Amino acid sequence: MEAAASDQPPALATKKGYDVLRYPHLNKGLAFTLEERQQLNIHGLLPPCFLSQDIQVLRVIRNFERQASDLDRYVLLMSLQDRNEKLFYKVLTSDIERFMPIVYTPTVGLACQQYGITFRRPRGLFITPHDRGHVATLLKSWPETVVKAIVVTDGERILGLGDLGCYGMGIPVGKLALYTACGGVKPQECLPVMLDVGTDNEELLKDPLYIGLRHKRIRGQAYDDLLDEFMQAVTSRFGRNCLIQFEDFANANAFRLLDKYRDHYCTFNDDIQGTASVAVAGLLAALRITNNKLSDHTILFQGAGEAALGIASLIIMAMEKEGTPEEKAIQKIWMVDSKGLIVKGRAALTTEKERFAHQHAEMKNLEDVVNSIKPTVLIGVAAIAGAFTKKILKDMASFNKSPIIFALSNPTSKAECSAEDCYHLTEGRGIFASGSPFNPVTLPDGHTLFPGQGNNAYVFPGVALGVISCGLRHISEDIFLTTAEVIAHMVSQKNLEEGRLYPPLSSIQDVSVKVAVKIAEQAYRDKTATFYPEPKDKEAFIRSQVYTTDYESFLADCYTWPKEAMKIQTGTF
């Protein structure tokens, strides 16, 4: 990689030791030792007290508990990320089940809606159509010369909340926080990007606090030209191995951009492929309860957007792996969109939807569709709160011994049904998973069930770690089926008895490593890896790449002196 002077971060001479305390990659707060304070020229800039990282974590947690709302807790954690990166990730990983719902769904959805209020300090890059012809220059302004993973959005379809424009930047920031907390990808090698092409949200255009461009969305050729320039600039600046994850693009762009770029760049769309992988993982785990094959099931989707179509395509791959021909697998899948059941002969069907159009009378009401199709699996991905009514849940229980019901829409306010309703209305026989977390449910017989959360965080951090570790340049669909199989395999019998279709979130780092190892093994076997020599012990190699949240020593005679601190100390930054 070139090391031109223009590529380096701003110079930080030894006499500017104060800057160390303002640089989140290096700042340790009161954990700096006396010797470090003296060598980094920050002695006297801190109170004469020394606190270990564990005590600092305790202080953050106590402040966290004092906050009045989840939005306040989000602001507290994001502010910590801006000040002290190691401590931020130490806190997240200390109790990932507790903190993930704050930095990710469901709270991140509220944070995006309120981004004008919660905005404190810019993170990542903001690229607009006005930057056409100069995107490569913008990327050079980013202080890190090594970036291995980018999450990019245009903010048009944030979760189930719609067009939030530039406020959608909270999603790439949150996703990349989980790249590190759940997958161990180094945070300084991650870059969140907002492609701000405007917004069609009238409320935002009138919002005095809105931080984005105040005009309608730019579409057509101008939009495509910006995307093309961005993709080319990324690979030119950071190499063809740089992973680019597309996030929360509207359906019309999500599929075509994936098709356009997937064979030319190291890229995937989390809403299509990540959601598919985690949903199929849940289905594979559920098969251990129903004791049959995936191809024995009839699957009905409420929704026919990128999530539904992505899940359906991966289900077909899984059924084919069982030995079911593709055409027969397709016949097992039905979809309902905003106009009703997708059937042959219905007007204005897209190519993607046409694939799942079967011979059947047109029907608009989901209750009627469920009663007619009698599915064994019901999957909600249309962000229509309460779509799985009491009648639907009772009907599913009436013609299934163990109905599989996935309410996957995010955030929680958009879930198709609650875990409590599902379990109670199916007499405890429902096999439930959701996109956002639900509290445990105790049945009348005293048995407590813990709803499985089909969180994409089981997928994208491990996929990213695996792709980065072996230098993949293209991400095939096989990777997402492999990932689903790994996740399902890690669900224990005890987990299933508790109602969990996914491993406990507390084990998510281990899940990510196992996913990454499988991806690396497959890549070296298929000769698609580009990093050689091939590691003999791939798990040991991948674990050695994982980010550590422990503070490093900054003493000049210590072998663990970080290169950033060395540059500050010597004045060569």
Coordinates of C-alpha atoms in Angstrom, one line a residue:
M1 CA 0.0 0.0 0.0
E2 CA 1.3 3.4 -0.9
A3 CA 2.4 5.6 2.0
A4 CA 2.3 9.1 0.5
A5 CA 2.4 12.0 2.9
S6 CA -1.1 13.0 1.8
D7 CA -2.4 9.6 3.0
Q8 CA -1.3 10.1 6.6
P9 CA -3.4 11.4 9.4
P10 CA -2.7 15.0 10.6
A11 CA 0.7 15.4 12.3
L12 CA 0.6 15.0 16.0
A13 CA 3.9 16.2 17.4
T14 CA 5.2 15.1 20.8
K15 CA 4.4 18.5 22.3
K16 CA 0.7 18.0 21.4
G17 CA 0.2 15.2 23.8
Y18 CA -3.2 16.6 24.6
D19 CA -4.4 15.2 21.3
V20 CA -3.8 11.6 22.6
L21 CA -6.7 12.2 24.9
R22 CA -8.9 13.2 22.0
Y23 CA -8.0 10.3 19.8
P24 CA -10.4 7.4 20.6
H25 CA -8.1 4.7 19.2
L26 CA -5.5 5.6 21.8
N27 CA -7.3 7.2 24.7
K28 CA -7.3 5.1 27.9
G29 CA -8.5 7.9 30.2
L30 CA -7.4 7.4 33.8
A31 CA -5.9 4.0 33.0
F32 CA -2.7 5.7 31.6
T33 CA 0.1 4.8 33.9
L34 CA 2.4 7.4 35.3
E35 CA 5.2 6.3 32.9
E36 CA 2.8 6.5 29.9
R37 CA 1.6 10.0 30.9
Q38 CA 5.2 11.2 31.1
Q39 CA 6.3 9.6 27.8
L40 CA 3.1 10.8 25.9
N41 CA 3.4 14.3 27.4
I42 CA 0.0 14.1 29.1
H43 CA 1.1 14.1 32.7
G44 CA -0.8 16.9 34.4
L45 CA -3.6 16.8 31.8
L46 CA -5.4 14.0 33.9
P47 CA -6.3 13.9 37.5
P48 CA -3.6 12.2 39.6
C49 CA -5.6 9.0 39.9
F50 CA -5.2 5.6 38.2
L51 CA -8.2 3.5 37.4
S52 CA -8.1 0.1 35.8
Q53 CA -10.2 -0.7 32.7
D54 CA -12.4 -2.9 34.8
I55 CA -13.2 0.0 37.1
Q56 CA -13.9 2.2 34.1
V57 CA -16.3 -0.4 32.8
L58 CA -18.1 -0.4 36.2
R59 CA -18.4 3.4 36.0
V60 CA -19.9 3.3 32.5
I61 CA -22.4 0.7 33.6
R62 CA -23.5 2.7 36.6
N63 CA -24.0 5.7 34.4
F64 CA -25.8 3.5 31.9
E65 CA -28.2 2.4 34.6
R66 CA -29.0 6.0 35.6
Q67 CA -30.3 7.0 32.2
A68 CA -34.0 7.6 31.8
S69 CA -34.6 6.0 28.4
D70 CA -32.9 3.7 25.9
L71 CA -32.3 6.7 23.6
D72 CA -30.3 8.3 26.4
R73 CA -28.4 5.0 26.9
Y74 CA -27.7 5.0 23.2
V75 CA -26.3 8.6 23.3
L76 CA -24.2 7.6 26.3
L77 CA -22.6 4.6 24.6
M78 CA -22.0 6.5 21.3
S79 CA -20.4 9.3 23.2
L80 CA -18.1 6.8 24.8
Q81 CA -17.2 5.4 21.4
D82 CA -16.2 8.8 20.4
R83 CA -13.9 9.2 23.4
N84 CA -12.4 5.8 24.2
E85 CA -12.8 3.0 21.7
K86 CA -11.3 0.2 23.7
L87 CA -13.5 0.9 26.7
F88 CA -16.6 1.2 24.4
Y89 CA -16.0 -2.3 23.1
K90 CA -15.0 -3.7 26.5
V91 CA -18.4 -2.5 27.8
L92 CA -20.3 -4.0 24.8
T93 CA -18.6 -7.4 25.1
S94 CA -19.0 -7.5 28.9
D95 CA -22.7 -8.2 28.4
I96 CA -23.6 -8.3 24.7
E97 CA -27.2 -9.4 25.3
R98 CA -27.8 -6.3 27.4
F99 CA -26.0 -3.7 25.2
M100 CA -26.7 -5.0 21.6
P101 CA -30.4 -3.8 21.7
I102 CA -29.1 -0.3 22.5
V103 CA -26.4 0.1 19.8
Y104 CA -28.4 -1.9 17.3
T105 CA -32.1 -2.9 16.8
P106 CA -34.5 -1.8 18.2
T107 CA -33.0 1.3 19.8
V108 CA -30.9 2.3 16.7
G109 CA -34.2 2.7 14.8
L110 CA -35.3 5.3 17.3
A111 CA -31.9 6.9 17.3
C112 CA -32.0 7.3 13.5
Q113 CA -35.5 8.9 13.7
Q114 CA -34.0 11.3 16.3
Y115 CA -30.6 11.7 14.7
G116 CA -30.8 15.4 14.5
I117 CA -31.0 15.5 18.3
T118 CA -28.6 12.7 19.1
F119 CA -26.0 13.8 16.6
R120 CA -22.8 14.7 18.5
R121 CA -19.8 14.1 16.3
P122 CA -19.6 12.9 12.7
R123 CA -18.5 9.3 12.1
G124 CA -17.6 8.0 8.7
L125 CA -17.9 9.6 5.3
F126 CA -20.8 11.5 3.8
I127 CA -20.8 11.5 0.0
T128 CA -23.3 13.4 -2.1
P129 CA -24.0 13.9 -5.9
H130 CA -22.2 17.2 -5.6
D131 CA -19.0 15.2 -5.0
R132 CA -19.2 13.5 -8.5
G133 CA -15.7 13.4 -10.0
H134 CA -14.1 13.8 -6.6
V135 CA -15.2 10.7 -4.6
A136 CA -11.6 9.4 -4.7
T137 CA -10.4 12.6 -3.0
L138 CA -13.0 12.3 -0.3
L139 CA -11.9 8.7 0.4
K140 CA -8.3 10.0 0.8
S141 CA -9.5 12.4 3.5
W142 CA -10.3 9.4 5.7
P143 CA -7.4 9.1 8.1
E144 CA -6.9 5.3 8.0
T145 CA -4.9 4.0 5.1
V146 CA -6.1 0.4 5.7
V147 CA -9.8 -0.2 5.5
K148 CA -11.1 -3.7 5.1
A149 CA -14.8 -3.3 5.6
I150 CA -17.3 -0.7 4.6
V151 CA -21.0 -0.5 5.4
V152 CA -22.8 1.9 3.0
T153 CA -26.4 3.1 2.9
D154 CA -28.5 5.7 1.1
G155 CA -31.0 5.8 3.9
E156 CA -34.1 5.1 1.8
R157 CA -35.4 2.1 3.7
I158 CA -34.1 2.2 7.3
L159 CA -35.4 -0.9 9.0
G160 CA -39.2 -0.8 8.8
L161 CA -39.2 3.0 9.2
G162 CA -38.9 4.1 5.6
D163 CA -36.9 6.9 4.1
L164 CA -34.8 8.6 6.8
G165 CA -32.3 10.1 4.4
C166 CA -29.0 11.2 6.1
Y167 CA -30.4 10.3 9.5
G168 CA -29.9 6.7 8.3
M169 CA -26.1 7.0 9.1
G170 CA -26.9 5.5 12.5
I171 CA -27.3 2.1 10.7
P172 CA -23.8 1.8 9.2
V173 CA -22.3 3.1 12.5
G174 CA -24.3 0.5 14.5
K175 CA -23.5 -2.4 12.1
L176 CA -19.8 -1.7 12.2
A177 CA -19.9 -1.6 16.0
L178 CA -21.1 -5.1 15.8
Y179 CA -18.5 -6.1 13.3
T180 CA -16.1 -5.5 16.1
A181 CA -18.1 -6.5 19.2
C182 CA -19.4 -9.7 17.6
G183 CA -16.8 -10.5 15.0
G184 CA -13.6 -9.0 16.2
V185 CA -13.0 -7.0 13.1
K186 CA -10.6 -4.1 14.0
P187 CA -12.6 -0.9 14.3
Q188 CA -9.9 1.3 12.7
E189 CA -10.3 -0.9 9.6
C190 CA -14.0 -0.2 9.3
L191 CA -15.6 2.7 7.5
P192 CA -19.3 3.7 7.7
V193 CA -20.5 5.6 4.5
M194 CA -23.7 7.6 3.8
L195 CA -24.5 8.2 0.2
D196 CA -26.7 11.2 0.7
V197 CA -28.8 11.7 -2.5
G198 CA -31.6 13.5 -0.8
T199 CA -34.8 12.3 0.8
D200 CA -38.5 12.1 -0.2
N201 CA -39.5 12.4 3.5
E202 CA -41.3 15.7 3.7
E203 CA -41.0 15.8 7.5
L204 CA -37.3 15.6 7.3
L205 CA -37.1 18.3 4.6
K206 CA -38.9 20.6 6.9
D207 CA -36.9 19.5 10.0
P208 CA -34.6 22.4 11.1
L209 CA -32.3 19.8 12.7
Y210 CA -31.9 17.7 9.6
I211 CA -28.3 17.1 8.7
G212 CA -28.6 16.0 5.1
L213 CA -29.3 17.5 1.6
R214 CA -32.6 19.3 1.5
H215 CA -34.1 18.1 -1.8
K216 CA -35.9 15.1 -3.3
R217 CA -34.0 12.0 -4.0
I218 CA -31.8 11.9 -7.1
R219 CA -32.6 8.8 -9.2
G220 CA -31.8 7.4 -12.6
Q221 CA -28.4 7.8 -14.3
A222 CA -27.1 10.4 -11.9
Y223 CA -27.7 8.0 -9.0
D224 CA -26.0 5.1 -10.8
D225 CA -23.0 7.2 -11.8
L226 CA -22.4 8.2 -8.2
L227 CA -22.6 4.5 -7.1
D228 CA -20.2 3.4 -9.9
E229 CA -17.7 6.1 -9.0
F230 CA -18.0 5.2 -5.3
M231 CA -17.4 1.5 -5.9
Q232 CA -14.4 2.2 -8.2
A233 CA -12.9 4.7 -5.8
V234 CA -13.2 2.3 -2.8
T235 CA -11.3 -0.5 -4.6
S236 CA -8.7 2.0 -6.0
R237 CA -8.1 3.4 -2.5
F238 CA -8.4 0.3 -0.3
G239 CA -8.0 -2.6 -2.7
R240 CA -10.2 -5.2 -4.4
N241 CA -10.4 -7.2 -1.1
C242 CA -12.2 -4.4 0.7
L243 CA -15.6 -5.7 1.7
I244 CA -18.6 -3.4 0.9
Q245 CA -21.8 -4.2 2.6
F246 CA -25.0 -2.6 1.2
E247 CA -27.5 -1.8 3.9
D248 CA -31.1 -0.5 3.9
F249 CA -31.4 0.4 0.2
A250 CA -34.9 0.4 -1.2
N251 CA -36.1 -2.8 -3.0
A252 CA -35.9 -1.2 -6.5
N253 CA -32.2 -0.5 -6.0
A254 CA -31.1 -3.4 -3.6
F255 CA -31.6 -6.2 -6.1
R256 CA -30.3 -4.6 -9.2
L257 CA -27.2 -3.2 -7.4
L258 CA -26.4 -6.6 -5.9
D259 CA -26.8 -8.2 -9.4
K260 CA -24.7 -5.4 -10.9
Y261 CA -21.7 -5.5 -8.5
R262 CA -21.6 -9.0 -7.0
D263 CA -19.3 -10.5 -9.6
H264 CA -17.0 -7.5 -9.8
Y265 CA -16.5 -6.5 -6.2
C266 CA -16.3 -8.0 -2.7
T267 CA -19.9 -7.1 -1.8
F268 CA -23.1 -8.4 -0.3
N269 CA -26.5 -6.9 0.7
D270 CA -27.3 -7.7 4.3
D271 CA -31.1 -7.1 4.0
I272 CA -31.2 -9.7 1.2
Q273 CA -28.5 -12.2 2.0
G274 CA -27.8 -11.6 5.7
T275 CA -31.5 -11.8 6.6
A276 CA -31.8 -14.9 4.4
S277 CA -29.0 -16.6 6.2
V278 CA -30.2 -16.0 9.7
A279 CA -33.8 -17.0 8.8
V280 CA -32.7 -20.2 7.2
A281 CA -30.5 -20.9 10.2
G282 CA -33.7 -20.7 12.4
L283 CA -35.6 -23.0 10.0
L284 CA -32.8 -25.5 10.1
A285 CA -32.8 -25.5 13.9
A286 CA -36.6 -25.8 13.9
L287 CA -36.4 -29.0 11.8
R288 CA -34.8 -30.7 14.9
I289 CA -38.2 -30.0 16.6
T290 CA -40.5 -30.9 13.8
N291 CA -38.3 -34.0 12.9
N292 CA -38.6 -33.6 9.1
K293 CA -36.9 -32.0 6.1
L294 CA -37.2 -28.4 4.9
S295 CA -38.8 -29.7 1.7
D296 CA -41.6 -31.2 3.8
H297 CA -42.8 -27.7 4.7
T298 CA -45.1 -25.2 3.0
I299 CA -43.8 -21.6 3.6
L300 CA -45.9 -18.5 3.4
F301 CA -44.3 -15.0 3.5
Q302 CA -46.1 -11.9 4.6
G303 CA -44.1 -9.5 2.5
A304 CA -42.4 -9.9 -0.9
G305 CA -39.5 -7.4 -0.7
E306 CA -35.8 -7.9 -0.6
A307 CA -35.9 -9.8 2.8
A308 CA -38.6 -12.2 1.7
L309 CA -37.1 -12.9 -1.7
G310 CA -33.6 -13.3 -0.3
I311 CA -34.9 -15.8 2.3
A312 CA -36.9 -17.7 -0.3
S313 CA -33.9 -18.0 -2.6
L314 CA -31.8 -19.4 0.1
I315 CA -34.5 -21.8 1.2
I316 CA -34.6 -23.2 -2.3
M317 CA -30.8 -23.7 -2.2
A318 CA -31.2 -25.6 1.1
M319 CA -34.0 -27.7 -0.3
E320 CA -31.9 -28.5 -3.4
K321 CA -29.1 -29.6 -1.0
E322 CA -31.6 -32.0 0.5
G323 CA -32.3 -33.4 -3.0
T324 CA -35.4 -31.5 -4.0
P325 CA -35.4 -30.2 -7.6
E326 CA -35.5 -26.4 -7.9
E327 CA -39.0 -26.3 -9.5
K328 CA -40.5 -28.4 -6.8
A329 CA -38.8 -26.3 -4.1
I330 CA -40.3 -23.1 -5.6
Q331 CA -43.8 -24.7 -5.4
K332 CA -43.4 -24.9 -1.6
I333 CA -43.1 -21.1 -1.3
W334 CA -46.0 -18.6 -1.3
M335 CA -45.9 -14.9 -0.9
V336 CA -48.3 -12.1 0.0
D337 CA -47.4 -8.5 -0.9
S338 CA -49.4 -5.2 -0.4
K339 CA -51.8 -6.3 -3.2
G340 CA -52.5 -9.7 -1.8
L341 CA -51.4 -13.3 -2.7
I342 CA -48.9 -13.5 -5.5
V343 CA -50.5 -15.7 -8.2
K344 CA -50.1 -16.4 -11.8
G345 CA -51.8 -13.9 -14.1
R346 CA -51.8 -11.1 -11.5
A347 CA -50.9 -7.8 -13.1
A348 CA -47.6 -5.9 -12.6
L349 CA -45.4 -8.6 -11.0
T350 CA -41.7 -8.0 -11.0
T351 CA -39.4 -10.7 -12.3
E352 CA -38.4 -11.6 -8.8
K353 CA -42.0 -12.0 -7.6
E354 CA -43.0 -13.8 -10.8
R355 CA -40.8 -16.7 -9.8
F356 CA -43.1 -17.4 -6.8
A357 CA -46.4 -16.9 -8.6
H358 CA -48.5 -20.1 -8.5
Q359 CA -51.9 -21.1 -9.8
H360 CA -54.5 -19.9 -7.3
A361 CA -57.4 -17.6 -7.0
E362 CA -56.4 -14.0 -6.1
M363 CA -56.8 -13.2 -2.4
K364 CA -56.1 -10.0 -0.5
N365 CA -56.8 -10.8 3.2
L366 CA -53.9 -12.6 5.0
E367 CA -56.3 -14.5 7.2
D368 CA -58.0 -15.9 4.2
V369 CA -54.7 -16.8 2.6
V370 CA -53.5 -18.6 5.7
N371 CA -56.7 -20.6 5.9
S372 CA -56.5 -21.5 2.2
I373 CA -52.8 -22.3 1.8
K374 CA -52.5 -23.9 5.3
P375 CA -48.7 -23.2 5.6
T376 CA -46.5 -25.0 8.1
V377 CA -44.2 -22.0 8.2
L378 CA -45.3 -18.3 8.4
I379 CA -42.6 -15.6 8.0
G380 CA -43.3 -11.9 8.4
V381 CA -41.0 -9.4 6.7
A382 CA -43.3 -6.6 5.6
A383 CA -43.0 -4.4 8.7
I384 CA -46.8 -4.5 9.3
A385 CA -47.3 -4.5 13.0
G386 CA -49.8 -7.0 14.2
A387 CA -50.2 -8.7 10.8
F388 CA -50.3 -12.1 12.5
T389 CA -53.7 -11.7 14.1
K390 CA -55.1 -13.9 16.9
K391 CA -57.2 -15.8 14.2
I392 CA -54.1 -16.5 12.1
L393 CA -52.1 -17.7 15.1
K394 CA -55.0 -20.0 16.2
D395 CA -55.5 -21.3 12.7
M396 CA -51.7 -22.1 12.4
A397 CA -52.0 -24.1 15.6
S398 CA -55.2 -25.9 14.4
F399 CA -53.6 -27.5 11.3
N400 CA -50.0 -27.8 12.6
K401 CA -48.7 -29.8 15.5
S402 CA -45.7 -27.4 15.8
P403 CA -46.4 -24.2 13.7
I404 CA -43.2 -22.3 12.8
I405 CA -43.9 -18.5 13.1
F406 CA -41.2 -16.0 12.4
A407 CA -42.1 -12.3 13.1
L408 CA -38.9 -10.9 11.6
S409 CA -39.7 -7.2 11.0
N410 CA -37.7 -4.6 12.8
P411 CA -37.9 -2.6 15.1
T412 CA -40.1 -4.2 17.8
S413 CA -42.9 -1.8 17.0
K414 CA -43.2 -3.3 13.5
A415 CA -43.2 -7.0 14.6
E416 CA -46.0 -9.1 13.1
C417 CA -46.9 -10.5 16.5
S418 CA -45.4 -10.7 20.0
A419 CA -43.8 -13.8 21.4
E420 CA -46.4 -13.8 24.2
D421 CA -49.3 -13.9 21.7
C422 CA -47.6 -16.6 19.6
Y423 CA -46.9 -18.9 22.5
H424 CA -50.3 -18.4 24.2
L425 CA -52.5 -18.6 21.1
T426 CA -50.7 -21.8 19.9
E427 CA -51.0 -23.4 23.3
G428 CA -47.2 -23.3 23.7
R429 CA -46.7 -25.4 20.5
G430 CA -45.5 -22.5 18.3
I431 CA -41.9 -22.4 17.2
F432 CA -41.2 -18.7 17.4
A433 CA -38.4 -16.3 16.2
S434 CA -38.4 -12.5 15.9
G435 CA -36.1 -9.8 14.4
S436 CA -36.0 -7.8 17.6
P437 CA -35.7 -9.1 21.1
F438 CA -38.7 -10.2 23.2
N439 CA -38.8 -11.0 26.9
P440 CA -39.2 -14.6 28.1
V441 CA -42.7 -16.0 28.3
T442 CA -44.0 -18.2 31.0
L443 CA -46.8 -20.6 30.0
P444 CA -49.8 -21.6 32.2
D445 CA -48.0 -24.9 33.0
G446 CA -45.1 -22.9 34.4
H447 CA -42.7 -23.7 31.6
T448 CA -40.7 -20.6 30.5
L449 CA -39.7 -20.1 26.9
F450 CA -37.0 -17.8 25.6
P451 CA -37.9 -16.4 22.1
G452 CA -35.2 -16.8 19.5
Q453 CA -34.0 -13.6 18.0
G454 CA -33.2 -14.0 14.3
N455 CA -30.7 -11.2 14.5
N456 CA -28.5 -10.6 11.4
A457 CA -25.7 -10.0 13.9
Y458 CA -25.3 -13.8 13.9
V459 CA -24.4 -13.5 10.2
F460 CA -22.6 -10.4 9.0
P461 CA -19.8 -10.1 11.6
G462 CA -18.7 -13.7 11.0
V463 CA -19.0 -13.4 7.3
A464 CA -16.9 -10.2 7.4
L465 CA -14.3 -11.8 9.6
G466 CA -14.1 -14.9 7.3
V467 CA -14.0 -12.8 4.1
I468 CA -11.3 -10.5 5.5
S469 CA -9.2 -13.3 6.9
C470 CA -8.7 -15.2 3.7
G471 CA -8.9 -12.3 1.2
L472 CA -12.0 -13.3 -0.7
R473 CA -12.8 -11.0 -3.6
H474 CA -16.4 -12.2 -4.3
I475 CA -19.0 -13.5 -1.9
S476 CA -21.1 -16.3 -3.3
E477 CA -24.6 -17.4 -2.1
D478 CA -23.0 -20.7 -0.9
I479 CA -21.3 -18.6 1.9
F480 CA -24.7 -17.6 3.3
L481 CA -26.1 -21.2 3.3
T482 CA -22.8 -22.4 5.0
T483 CA -23.2 -19.7 7.6
A484 CA -26.8 -20.7 8.2
E485 CA -25.7 -24.3 8.7
V486 CA -23.0 -23.3 11.2
I487 CA -25.4 -21.2 13.2
A488 CA -28.0 -23.9 13.3
H489 CA -25.4 -26.5 14.3
M490 CA -24.4 -24.4 17.3
V491 CA -28.0 -24.5 18.8
S492 CA -27.9 -27.1 21.5
Q493 CA -30.8 -29.4 22.5
K494 CA -31.1 -27.5 25.7
N495 CA -31.5 -24.3 23.7
L496 CA -34.3 -25.9 21.7
E497 CA -36.1 -27.0 24.8
E498 CA -36.0 -23.4 26.1
G499 CA -37.6 -22.2 22.8
R500 CA -34.3 -20.8 21.4
L501 CA -33.7 -21.3 17.7
Y502 CA -30.3 -19.5 17.9
P503 CA -27.3 -19.8 20.1
P504 CA -27.4 -17.5 23.1
L505 CA -26.2 -14.0 22.2
S506 CA -23.6 -14.4 24.9
S507 CA -21.8 -16.9 22.6
I508 CA -22.0 -14.7 19.5
Q509 CA -18.3 -14.1 19.3
D510 CA -17.6 -17.8 19.2
V511 CA -20.4 -18.2 16.5
S512 CA -18.7 -15.6 14.4
V513 CA -15.3 -17.3 14.6
K514 CA -16.8 -20.7 13.7
V515 CA -18.6 -19.0 10.7
A516 CA -15.3 -17.4 9.6
V517 CA -13.4 -20.7 9.9
K518 CA -15.9 -22.4 7.7
I519 CA -15.8 -19.6 5.1
A520 CA -12.0 -19.8 5.1
E521 CA -11.9 -23.6 4.7
Q522 CA -14.3 -23.3 1.8
A523 CA -12.4 -20.5 0.2
Y524 CA -9.0 -22.3 0.3
R525 CA -10.7 -25.6 -0.9
D526 CA -12.3 -23.7 -3.8
K527 CA -9.1 -21.7 -4.4
T528 CA -11.0 -18.4 -4.2
A529 CA -8.8 -17.2 -1.2
T530 CA -6.1 -14.7 -2.1
F531 CA -4.1 -14.6 1.1
Y532 CA -1.2 -17.2 1.1
P533 CA 0.4 -19.2 2.4
E534 CA -2.7 -21.0 3.6
P535 CA -2.8 -21.2 7.4
K536 CA -2.6 -24.8 8.7
D537 CA -4.7 -24.1 11.7
K538 CA -7.3 -21.7 10.4
E539 CA -9.2 -21.3 13.6
A540 CA -6.0 -20.3 15.5
F541 CA -5.0 -18.0 12.6
I542 CA -8.5 -16.3 12.6
R543 CA -8.5 -15.9 16.4
S544 CA -5.1 -14.3 16.2
Q545 CA -6.7 -11.6 13.9
V546 CA -9.5 -10.8 16.4
Y547 CA -9.5 -7.3 17.9
T548 CA -8.7 -7.2 21.6
T549 CA -10.6 -4.8 23.9
D550 CA -7.8 -4.8 26.5
Y551 CA -5.7 -1.7 26.8
E552 CA -2.2 -1.9 25.3
S553 CA 0.9 -0.6 26.9
F554 CA 2.3 2.7 25.4
L555 CA 5.8 2.4 27.1
A556 CA 8.6 2.8 24.6
D557 CA 10.4 -0.3 25.8
C558 CA 7.3 -2.4 25.5
Y559 CA 6.8 -4.7 22.5
T560 CA 3.1 -4.0 22.4
W561 CA 3.6 -0.3 21.7
P562 CA 0.9 0.5 19.1
K563 CA 2.1 2.0 15.8
E564 CA -0.2 5.0 16.2
A565 CA 1.4 5.8 19.6
M566 CA 4.9 5.3 18.2
K567 CA 4.1 7.9 15.5
I568 CA 2.8 10.3 18.1
Q569 CA 5.9 9.8 20.3
T570 CA 8.4 10.3 17.5
G571 CA 6.5 13.1 15.7
T572 CA 6.2 11.1 12.5
F573 CA 2.4 10.9 12.4

